[in-house]
Coordinates of C-alpha atoms in Angstrom, one line a residue:
Chain A
M1 CA 33.9 -20.8 36.1
P2 CA 36.6 -20.5 33.5
I3 CA 34.8 -20.5 30.1
V4 CA 36.8 -21.6 27.2
Q5 CA 36.0 -21.3 23.5
I6 CA 38.2 -23.0 20.9
H7 CA 37.8 -22.3 17.2
L8 CA 39.2 -25.2 15.1
I9 CA 39.2 -26.0 11.4
E10 CA 36.4 -28.5 10.8
G11 CA 37.3 -32.2 10.4
R12 CA 38.4 -33.2 13.9
T13 CA 36.9 -36.6 14.9
A14 CA 34.8 -37.0 18.0
E15 CA 37.7 -38.9 19.5
Q16 CA 40.0 -35.9 19.0
K17 CA 37.5 -33.6 20.5
R18 CA 37.1 -35.9 23.5
A19 CA 40.8 -35.8 24.1
L20 CA 40.9 -32.1 23.5
V21 CA 38.3 -31.1 26.1
R22 CA 39.8 -33.5 28.7
K23 CA 43.3 -32.2 28.3
V24 CA 42.4 -28.6 28.2
T25 CA 40.3 -29.0 31.3
D26 CA 43.3 -30.5 33.1
A27 CA 45.5 -27.8 31.9
V28 CA 43.2 -25.1 33.1
C29 CA 42.6 -26.7 36.5
N30 CA 46.3 -27.3 37.1
S31 CA 47.1 -23.7 36.2
V32 CA 44.5 -21.7 38.1
S33 CA 43.4 -24.1 40.8
C34 CA 39.8 -24.9 40.1
P35 CA 37.7 -28.1 40.1
P36 CA 37.0 -29.7 36.7
E37 CA 33.3 -29.1 37.2
A38 CA 34.0 -25.4 36.9
V39 CA 35.4 -25.6 33.4
H40 CA 33.1 -25.1 30.5
I41 CA 34.3 -25.6 26.9
I42 CA 32.7 -24.6 23.6
L43 CA 34.3 -26.0 20.5
S44 CA 33.5 -24.1 17.3
D45 CA 34.2 -25.8 13.9
M46 CA 35.2 -23.4 11.2
K47 CA 34.7 -24.3 7.5
R48 CA 37.9 -23.8 5.6
E49 CA 36.5 -20.9 3.7
N50 CA 35.7 -19.2 7.0
Y51 CA 39.2 -18.8 8.4
A52 CA 41.9 -16.5 7.0
E53 CA 45.4 -15.5 7.7
A54 CA 47.2 -12.7 5.9
G55 CA 44.0 -12.0 4.0
I56 CA 43.8 -15.4 2.4
P57 CA 41.1 -18.0 3.2
Y58 CA 42.5 -21.3 4.5
N59 CA 41.1 -23.3 1.6
D60 CA 43.1 -21.2 -0.8
K61 CA 46.4 -21.9 0.9
K62 CA 49.1 -24.2 -0.4
Chain B
M1 CA 23.8 -1.2 21.4
P2 CA 23.9 -4.2 23.7
I3 CA 25.1 -7.1 21.8
V4 CA 24.2 -10.5 23.1
Q5 CA 25.5 -13.9 22.1
I6 CA 23.9 -17.1 23.4
H7 CA 25.4 -20.5 22.9
L8 CA 22.8 -23.3 23.1
I9 CA 22.9 -27.0 22.6
E10 CA 21.4 -27.6 19.1
G11 CA 17.8 -28.8 18.8
R12 CA 15.7 -25.7 19.9
T13 CA 12.8 -25.1 17.6
A14 CA 12.3 -21.9 15.7
E15 CA 9.4 -21.2 18.1
Q16 CA 11.6 -21.5 21.1
K17 CA 14.2 -19.3 19.5
R18 CA 11.5 -16.7 18.7
A19 CA 10.4 -16.7 22.4
L20 CA 14.0 -16.6 23.6
V21 CA 15.1 -13.5 21.6
R22 CA 11.9 -11.7 22.5
K23 CA 12.2 -12.3 26.2
V24 CA 15.9 -11.7 26.4
T25 CA 15.4 -8.4 24.6
D26 CA 12.8 -7.4 27.1
A27 CA 15.0 -8.4 30.0
V28 CA 17.9 -6.3 28.6
C29 CA 15.8 -3.2 27.9
N30 CA 14.1 -3.3 31.3
S31 CA 17.5 -3.6 33.1
V32 CA 19.6 -1.1 31.4
S33 CA 17.1 1.3 29.9
C34 CA 17.6 1.0 26.1
P35 CA 15.1 0.8 23.3
P36 CA 14.5 -2.7 21.8
E37 CA 16.0 -1.6 18.4
A38 CA 19.3 -1.3 20.2
V39 CA 19.5 -4.9 21.2
H40 CA 21.2 -7.3 18.8
I41 CA 21.2 -11.1 19.5
I42 CA 23.3 -13.9 18.0
L43 CA 22.2 -17.4 18.7
S44 CA 24.9 -20.1 18.3
D45 CA 23.8 -23.7 18.1
M46 CA 26.4 -26.2 19.5
K47 CA 26.5 -29.8 18.5
R48 CA 26.5 -32.1 21.5
E49 CA 30.1 -33.2 20.8
N50 CA 31.1 -29.5 20.9
Y51 CA 30.2 -28.6 24.5
A52 CA 31.9 -30.0 27.5
E53 CA 31.7 -29.6 31.3
A54 CA 34.3 -31.2 33.6
G55 CA 36.2 -32.4 30.6
I56 CA 33.4 -34.6 29.3
P57 CA 31.6 -33.9 26.0
Y58 CA 27.8 -33.3 26.4
N59 CA 27.0 -36.3 24.2
D60 CA 28.9 -38.6 26.6
K61 CA 26.9 -37.5 29.6
K62 CA 24.3 -40.0 30.9
Chain C
M1 CA 24.5 -25.0 29.7
P2 CA 23.4 -21.9 27.9
I3 CA 26.3 -19.5 27.9
V4 CA 25.4 -15.9 27.4
Q5 CA 27.8 -13.0 26.7
I6 CA 26.5 -9.4 26.7
H7 CA 28.6 -6.5 25.5
L8 CA 27.5 -3.2 27.1
I9 CA 28.7 0.3 27.0
E10 CA 30.5 0.9 30.3
G11 CA 28.9 2.8 33.1
R12 CA 26.1 0.4 34.3
T13 CA 25.9 0.2 38.0
A14 CA 26.3 -3.0 40.0
E15 CA 22.6 -2.8 40.7
Q16 CA 21.7 -2.6 37.0
K17 CA 24.0 -5.6 36.3
R18 CA 22.4 -7.5 39.1
A19 CA 19.0 -6.9 37.6
L20 CA 20.2 -7.7 34.1
V21 CA 21.7 -11.1 35.0
R22 CA 18.6 -12.1 37.0
K23 CA 16.1 -11.1 34.3
V24 CA 18.1 -12.6 31.4
T25 CA 18.5 -15.9 33.3
D26 CA 14.7 -16.0 33.8
A27 CA 14.2 -15.2 30.1
V28 CA 16.5 -18.0 29.0
C29 CA 15.0 -20.6 31.4
N30 CA 11.4 -19.8 30.5
S31 CA 12.2 -20.0 26.8
V32 CA 14.3 -23.1 26.5
S33 CA 13.3 -25.0 29.7
C34 CA 16.5 -25.3 31.7
P35 CA 17.2 -24.8 35.4
P36 CA 18.8 -21.4 36.4
E37 CA 21.9 -23.2 37.6
A38 CA 22.6 -24.1 33.9
V39 CA 22.8 -20.4 32.8
H40 CA 26.2 -18.7 32.8
I41 CA 26.5 -15.1 31.9
I42 CA 29.5 -13.0 31.0
L43 CA 29.1 -9.2 30.9
S44 CA 31.7 -7.3 28.9
D45 CA 32.0 -3.6 29.5
M46 CA 33.0 -1.6 26.4
K47 CA 34.7 1.8 26.6
R48 CA 32.9 4.3 24.4
E49 CA 35.8 4.5 22.0
N50 CA 35.6 0.7 21.6
Y51 CA 32.2 0.4 20.1
A52 CA 31.2 1.7 16.6
E53 CA 28.2 1.8 14.4
A54 CA 28.3 3.0 10.8
G55 CA 32.0 3.4 11.1
I56 CA 31.8 6.0 13.9
P57 CA 33.0 5.4 17.5
Y58 CA 30.3 5.7 20.1
N59 CA 32.1 8.6 21.9
D60 CA 32.0 10.6 18.6
K61 CA 28.2 10.3 18.4
K62 CA 26.2 13.4 19.2
Chain D
M1 CA 48.1 -10.4 16.3
P2 CA 44.8 -8.7 15.7
I3 CA 42.1 -11.4 15.8
V4 CA 38.9 -10.5 14.0
Q5 CA 35.6 -12.4 14.2
I6 CA 32.8 -11.4 11.8
H7 CA 29.2 -12.7 12.2
L8 CA 27.3 -12.6 8.9
I9 CA 23.9 -13.8 7.8
E10 CA 24.5 -17.0 5.9
G11 CA 24.5 -17.0 2.1
R12 CA 27.6 -15.2 1.2
T13 CA 29.5 -16.8 -1.7
A14 CA 33.1 -18.0 -1.4
E15 CA 34.1 -15.1 -3.7
Q16 CA 32.4 -12.5 -1.4
K17 CA 34.2 -14.1 1.6
R18 CA 37.5 -14.0 -0.2
A19 CA 37.1 -10.3 -0.9
L20 CA 35.9 -9.6 2.6
V21 CA 38.9 -11.2 4.4
R22 CA 41.3 -9.5 2.0
K23 CA 39.8 -6.0 2.4
V24 CA 39.4 -6.3 6.2
T25 CA 43.0 -7.4 6.5
D26 CA 44.1 -4.4 4.5
A27 CA 41.9 -2.1 6.6
V28 CA 43.4 -3.5 9.9
C29 CA 47.0 -3.3 8.7
N30 CA 46.6 0.3 7.4
S31 CA 45.0 1.5 10.6
V32 CA 47.2 -0.1 13.3
S33 CA 50.4 -0.7 11.4
C34 CA 50.9 -4.5 11.4
P35 CA 52.0 -7.0 8.8
P36 CA 49.2 -8.9 7.0
E37 CA 50.5 -12.2 8.4
A38 CA 49.5 -11.0 11.9
V39 CA 45.8 -10.7 11.0
H40 CA 43.6 -13.7 11.7
I41 CA 40.0 -13.7 10.7
I42 CA 37.1 -16.0 11.7
L43 CA 33.9 -15.7 9.7
S44 CA 30.8 -17.1 11.4
D45 CA 27.7 -17.7 9.3
M46 CA 24.4 -17.2 11.1
K47 CA 21.2 -18.9 10.1
R48 CA 18.4 -16.3 9.6
E49 CA 16.6 -17.7 12.6
N50 CA 19.7 -17.2 14.7
Y51 CA 20.0 -13.4 14.5
A52 CA 17.6 -10.9 16.0
E53 CA 17.2 -7.2 16.3
A54 CA 14.5 -5.6 18.4
G55 CA 13.5 -9.0 19.7
I56 CA 12.5 -10.3 16.2
P57 CA 14.4 -13.1 14.4
Y58 CA 15.8 -12.0 11.0
N59 CA 13.7 -14.5 9.1
D60 CA 10.5 -12.9 10.5
K61 CA 11.4 -9.5 9.2
K62 CA 9.6 -7.7 6.4
Chain E
M1 CA 23.8 -6.8 10.6
P2 CA 27.4 -7.8 10.3
I3 CA 28.9 -7.9 13.8
V4 CA 32.6 -7.5 14.0
Q5 CA 34.8 -8.1 17.1
I6 CA 38.5 -7.2 16.9
H7 CA 41.0 -8.2 19.6
L8 CA 44.0 -5.9 19.7
I9 CA 47.0 -5.5 22.0
E10 CA 46.3 -2.5 24.1
G11 CA 47.9 0.8 23.4
R12 CA 46.2 2.0 20.2
T13 CA 45.3 5.7 20.3
A14 CA 41.7 6.9 19.9
E15 CA 42.8 8.2 16.5
Q16 CA 44.0 4.8 15.4
K17 CA 40.7 3.2 16.6
R18 CA 38.7 5.8 14.7
A19 CA 40.5 5.0 11.5
L20 CA 40.2 1.3 12.2
V21 CA 36.4 1.2 12.6
R22 CA 35.9 3.5 9.6
K23 CA 38.1 1.4 7.3
V24 CA 36.8 -1.9 8.5
T25 CA 33.2 -0.7 8.0
D26 CA 34.1 0.3 4.4
A27 CA 35.7 -3.0 3.8
V28 CA 32.7 -5.0 5.0
C29 CA 30.2 -2.9 3.1
N30 CA 32.1 -3.1 -0.1
S31 CA 32.5 -6.9 0.2
V32 CA 29.1 -8.0 1.2
S33 CA 26.9 -5.1 0.0
C34 CA 25.3 -3.7 3.1
P35 CA 24.8 -0.1 4.3
P36 CA 27.3 1.3 6.9
E37 CA 24.5 1.6 9.5
A38 CA 24.3 -2.2 9.5
V39 CA 27.9 -2.7 10.6
H40 CA 28.6 -3.0 14.4
I41 CA 32.1 -3.2 15.6
I42 CA 33.4 -4.1 19.1
L43 CA 37.1 -3.4 19.8
S44 CA 38.6 -5.5 22.7
D45 CA 41.9 -4.3 24.1
M46 CA 44.2 -7.1 25.4
K47 CA 46.8 -6.6 28.0
R48 CA 50.2 -7.9 26.9
E49 CA 50.1 -10.7 29.5
N50 CA 46.7 -11.7 28.1
Y51 CA 47.6 -12.7 24.6
A52 CA 49.9 -15.7 23.7
E53 CA 51.2 -17.4 20.7
A54 CA 53.1 -20.7 20.8
G55 CA 52.4 -20.9 24.5
I56 CA 54.3 -17.7 25.3
P57 CA 52.6 -14.5 26.6
Y58 CA 53.1 -11.5 24.4
N59 CA 54.9 -9.5 27.1
D60 CA 57.6 -12.3 27.4
K61 CA 58.4 -12.1 23.6
K62 CA 61.6 -10.6 22.2
Chain F
M1 CA 45.3 -22.0 13.7
P2 CA 43.3 -23.0 16.7
I3 CA 42.2 -19.8 18.4
V4 CA 41.4 -20.1 22.1
Q5 CA 39.6 -17.6 24.3
I6 CA 39.5 -18.1 28.0
H7 CA 37.3 -16.0 30.3
L8 CA 38.6 -16.0 33.9
I9 CA 37.6 -14.2 37.1
E10 CA 40.2 -11.5 37.6
G11 CA 43.0 -11.9 40.0
R12 CA 45.3 -14.5 38.4
T13 CA 48.9 -13.6 38.6
A14 CA 51.1 -13.2 35.6
E15 CA 52.8 -16.5 36.7
Q16 CA 49.5 -18.3 36.7
K17 CA 48.6 -16.9 33.2
R18 CA 52.1 -17.9 31.9
A19 CA 51.5 -21.5 33.1
L20 CA 48.0 -21.5 31.8
V21 CA 48.8 -20.5 28.2
R22 CA 51.8 -23.0 28.1
K23 CA 49.7 -25.9 29.4
V24 CA 46.7 -25.2 27.2
T25 CA 48.9 -24.8 24.2
D26 CA 50.4 -28.3 24.9
A27 CA 46.9 -29.7 25.4
V28 CA 45.7 -28.4 22.1
C29 CA 48.8 -29.5 20.2
N30 CA 48.7 -33.0 21.6
S31 CA 45.0 -33.4 20.9
V32 CA 44.7 -32.1 17.4
S33 CA 48.2 -32.4 16.0
C34 CA 49.3 -28.9 15.3
P35 CA 52.6 -27.0 16.0
P36 CA 52.6 -24.7 19.0
E37 CA 53.1 -21.7 16.7
A38 CA 49.6 -22.3 15.3
V39 CA 47.9 -21.8 18.7
H40 CA 46.7 -18.3 19.6
I41 CA 45.2 -17.7 23.1
I42 CA 43.3 -14.7 24.4
L43 CA 42.7 -14.4 28.1
S44 CA 39.8 -12.2 29.2
D45 CA 39.7 -11.1 32.9
M46 CA 36.2 -10.8 34.2
K47 CA 35.4 -8.5 37.2
R48 CA 33.4 -10.4 39.8
E49 CA 30.3 -8.3 39.1
N50 CA 30.5 -9.3 35.5
Y51 CA 30.1 -13.1 35.8
A52 CA 26.9 -14.8 36.9
E53 CA 25.6 -18.3 37.5
A54 CA 22.0 -19.0 38.3
G55 CA 21.2 -15.3 37.9
I56 CA 23.5 -14.2 40.7
P57 CA 26.7 -12.2 40.2
Y58 CA 29.8 -13.9 41.3
N59 CA 30.6 -11.2 43.9
D60 CA 27.2 -11.8 45.6
K61 CA 27.9 -15.5 46.1
K62 CA 28.8 -17.1 49.5

């Protein structure tokens, strides 16, 4: 029943997402002793103008 | 003031969403005794590659 | 796979929560055609000082 | 380390979002005494059919 | 209808939270042109063992 | 900048949480190529009456 939500800057490939959910599921199961079927993961893609640190949108950085 | 967020796999019609928010609002009001105006609902559509169970993205499921 | 999170002011009884998750699950299943087993619900109790409308904490409201 | 998520009806310009994250970061830092670098903000755009009050989708209002 | 959630390390006083929700509401209204009544804020207190950066819980830092 | 939130049934020890955030951080960094410092994790403990599957609270199961 662990429910995981991960906010990421958009642009990850389907292959990266596939690796991400597999590895995070393993990490959760190994740490809190639950079967993989119990782990639910939501990935949320953020546009670069929709994430900010220190008051500055990500697409204004650098 | 109940605030409800529902993550759904994308592809629901506007008509399904209209029924969903109406019925969930009724369910909340009947259960915890609040007026409908107090219920706020956010629907979040998930792409099939963005939801996983057991470490497998939804679009890889058979 | 619908995942529902509901933020509520604290103080609901276990009986009210039991009714709430049952009725919301029914509402979701009837609206988007999924089996009850697919519906996951997280309830989040909010302390009255932790919810605000119009810039005013709930416990300051008359 | 404050982490802020703001759900907004879609349609805000990049300029409005830039002002929003700057002003919210200032508001957080002034209130809880943290450096701006510690404040992380996620903006989530909602389609008008994906937000409801009183059981009615926002795009059906008025 | 902006809905704001702020995760904070626990320990803020009621007075700090009162200032926080007032100032964040002002910041939102000034940036996206909405009345204060439309702004809903959820504060979520995090225990120090429940927040991590760089893989290290906050209560292990320093 | 990945931001991860994990909802767990309450009762995990500080040691389990320490392992969890370390392993999840590694899993994220390995999958989407980011430094550990960029990964922020929020753990949210759920009381057993506050999580439900199939319309049944977790503390009523079994």
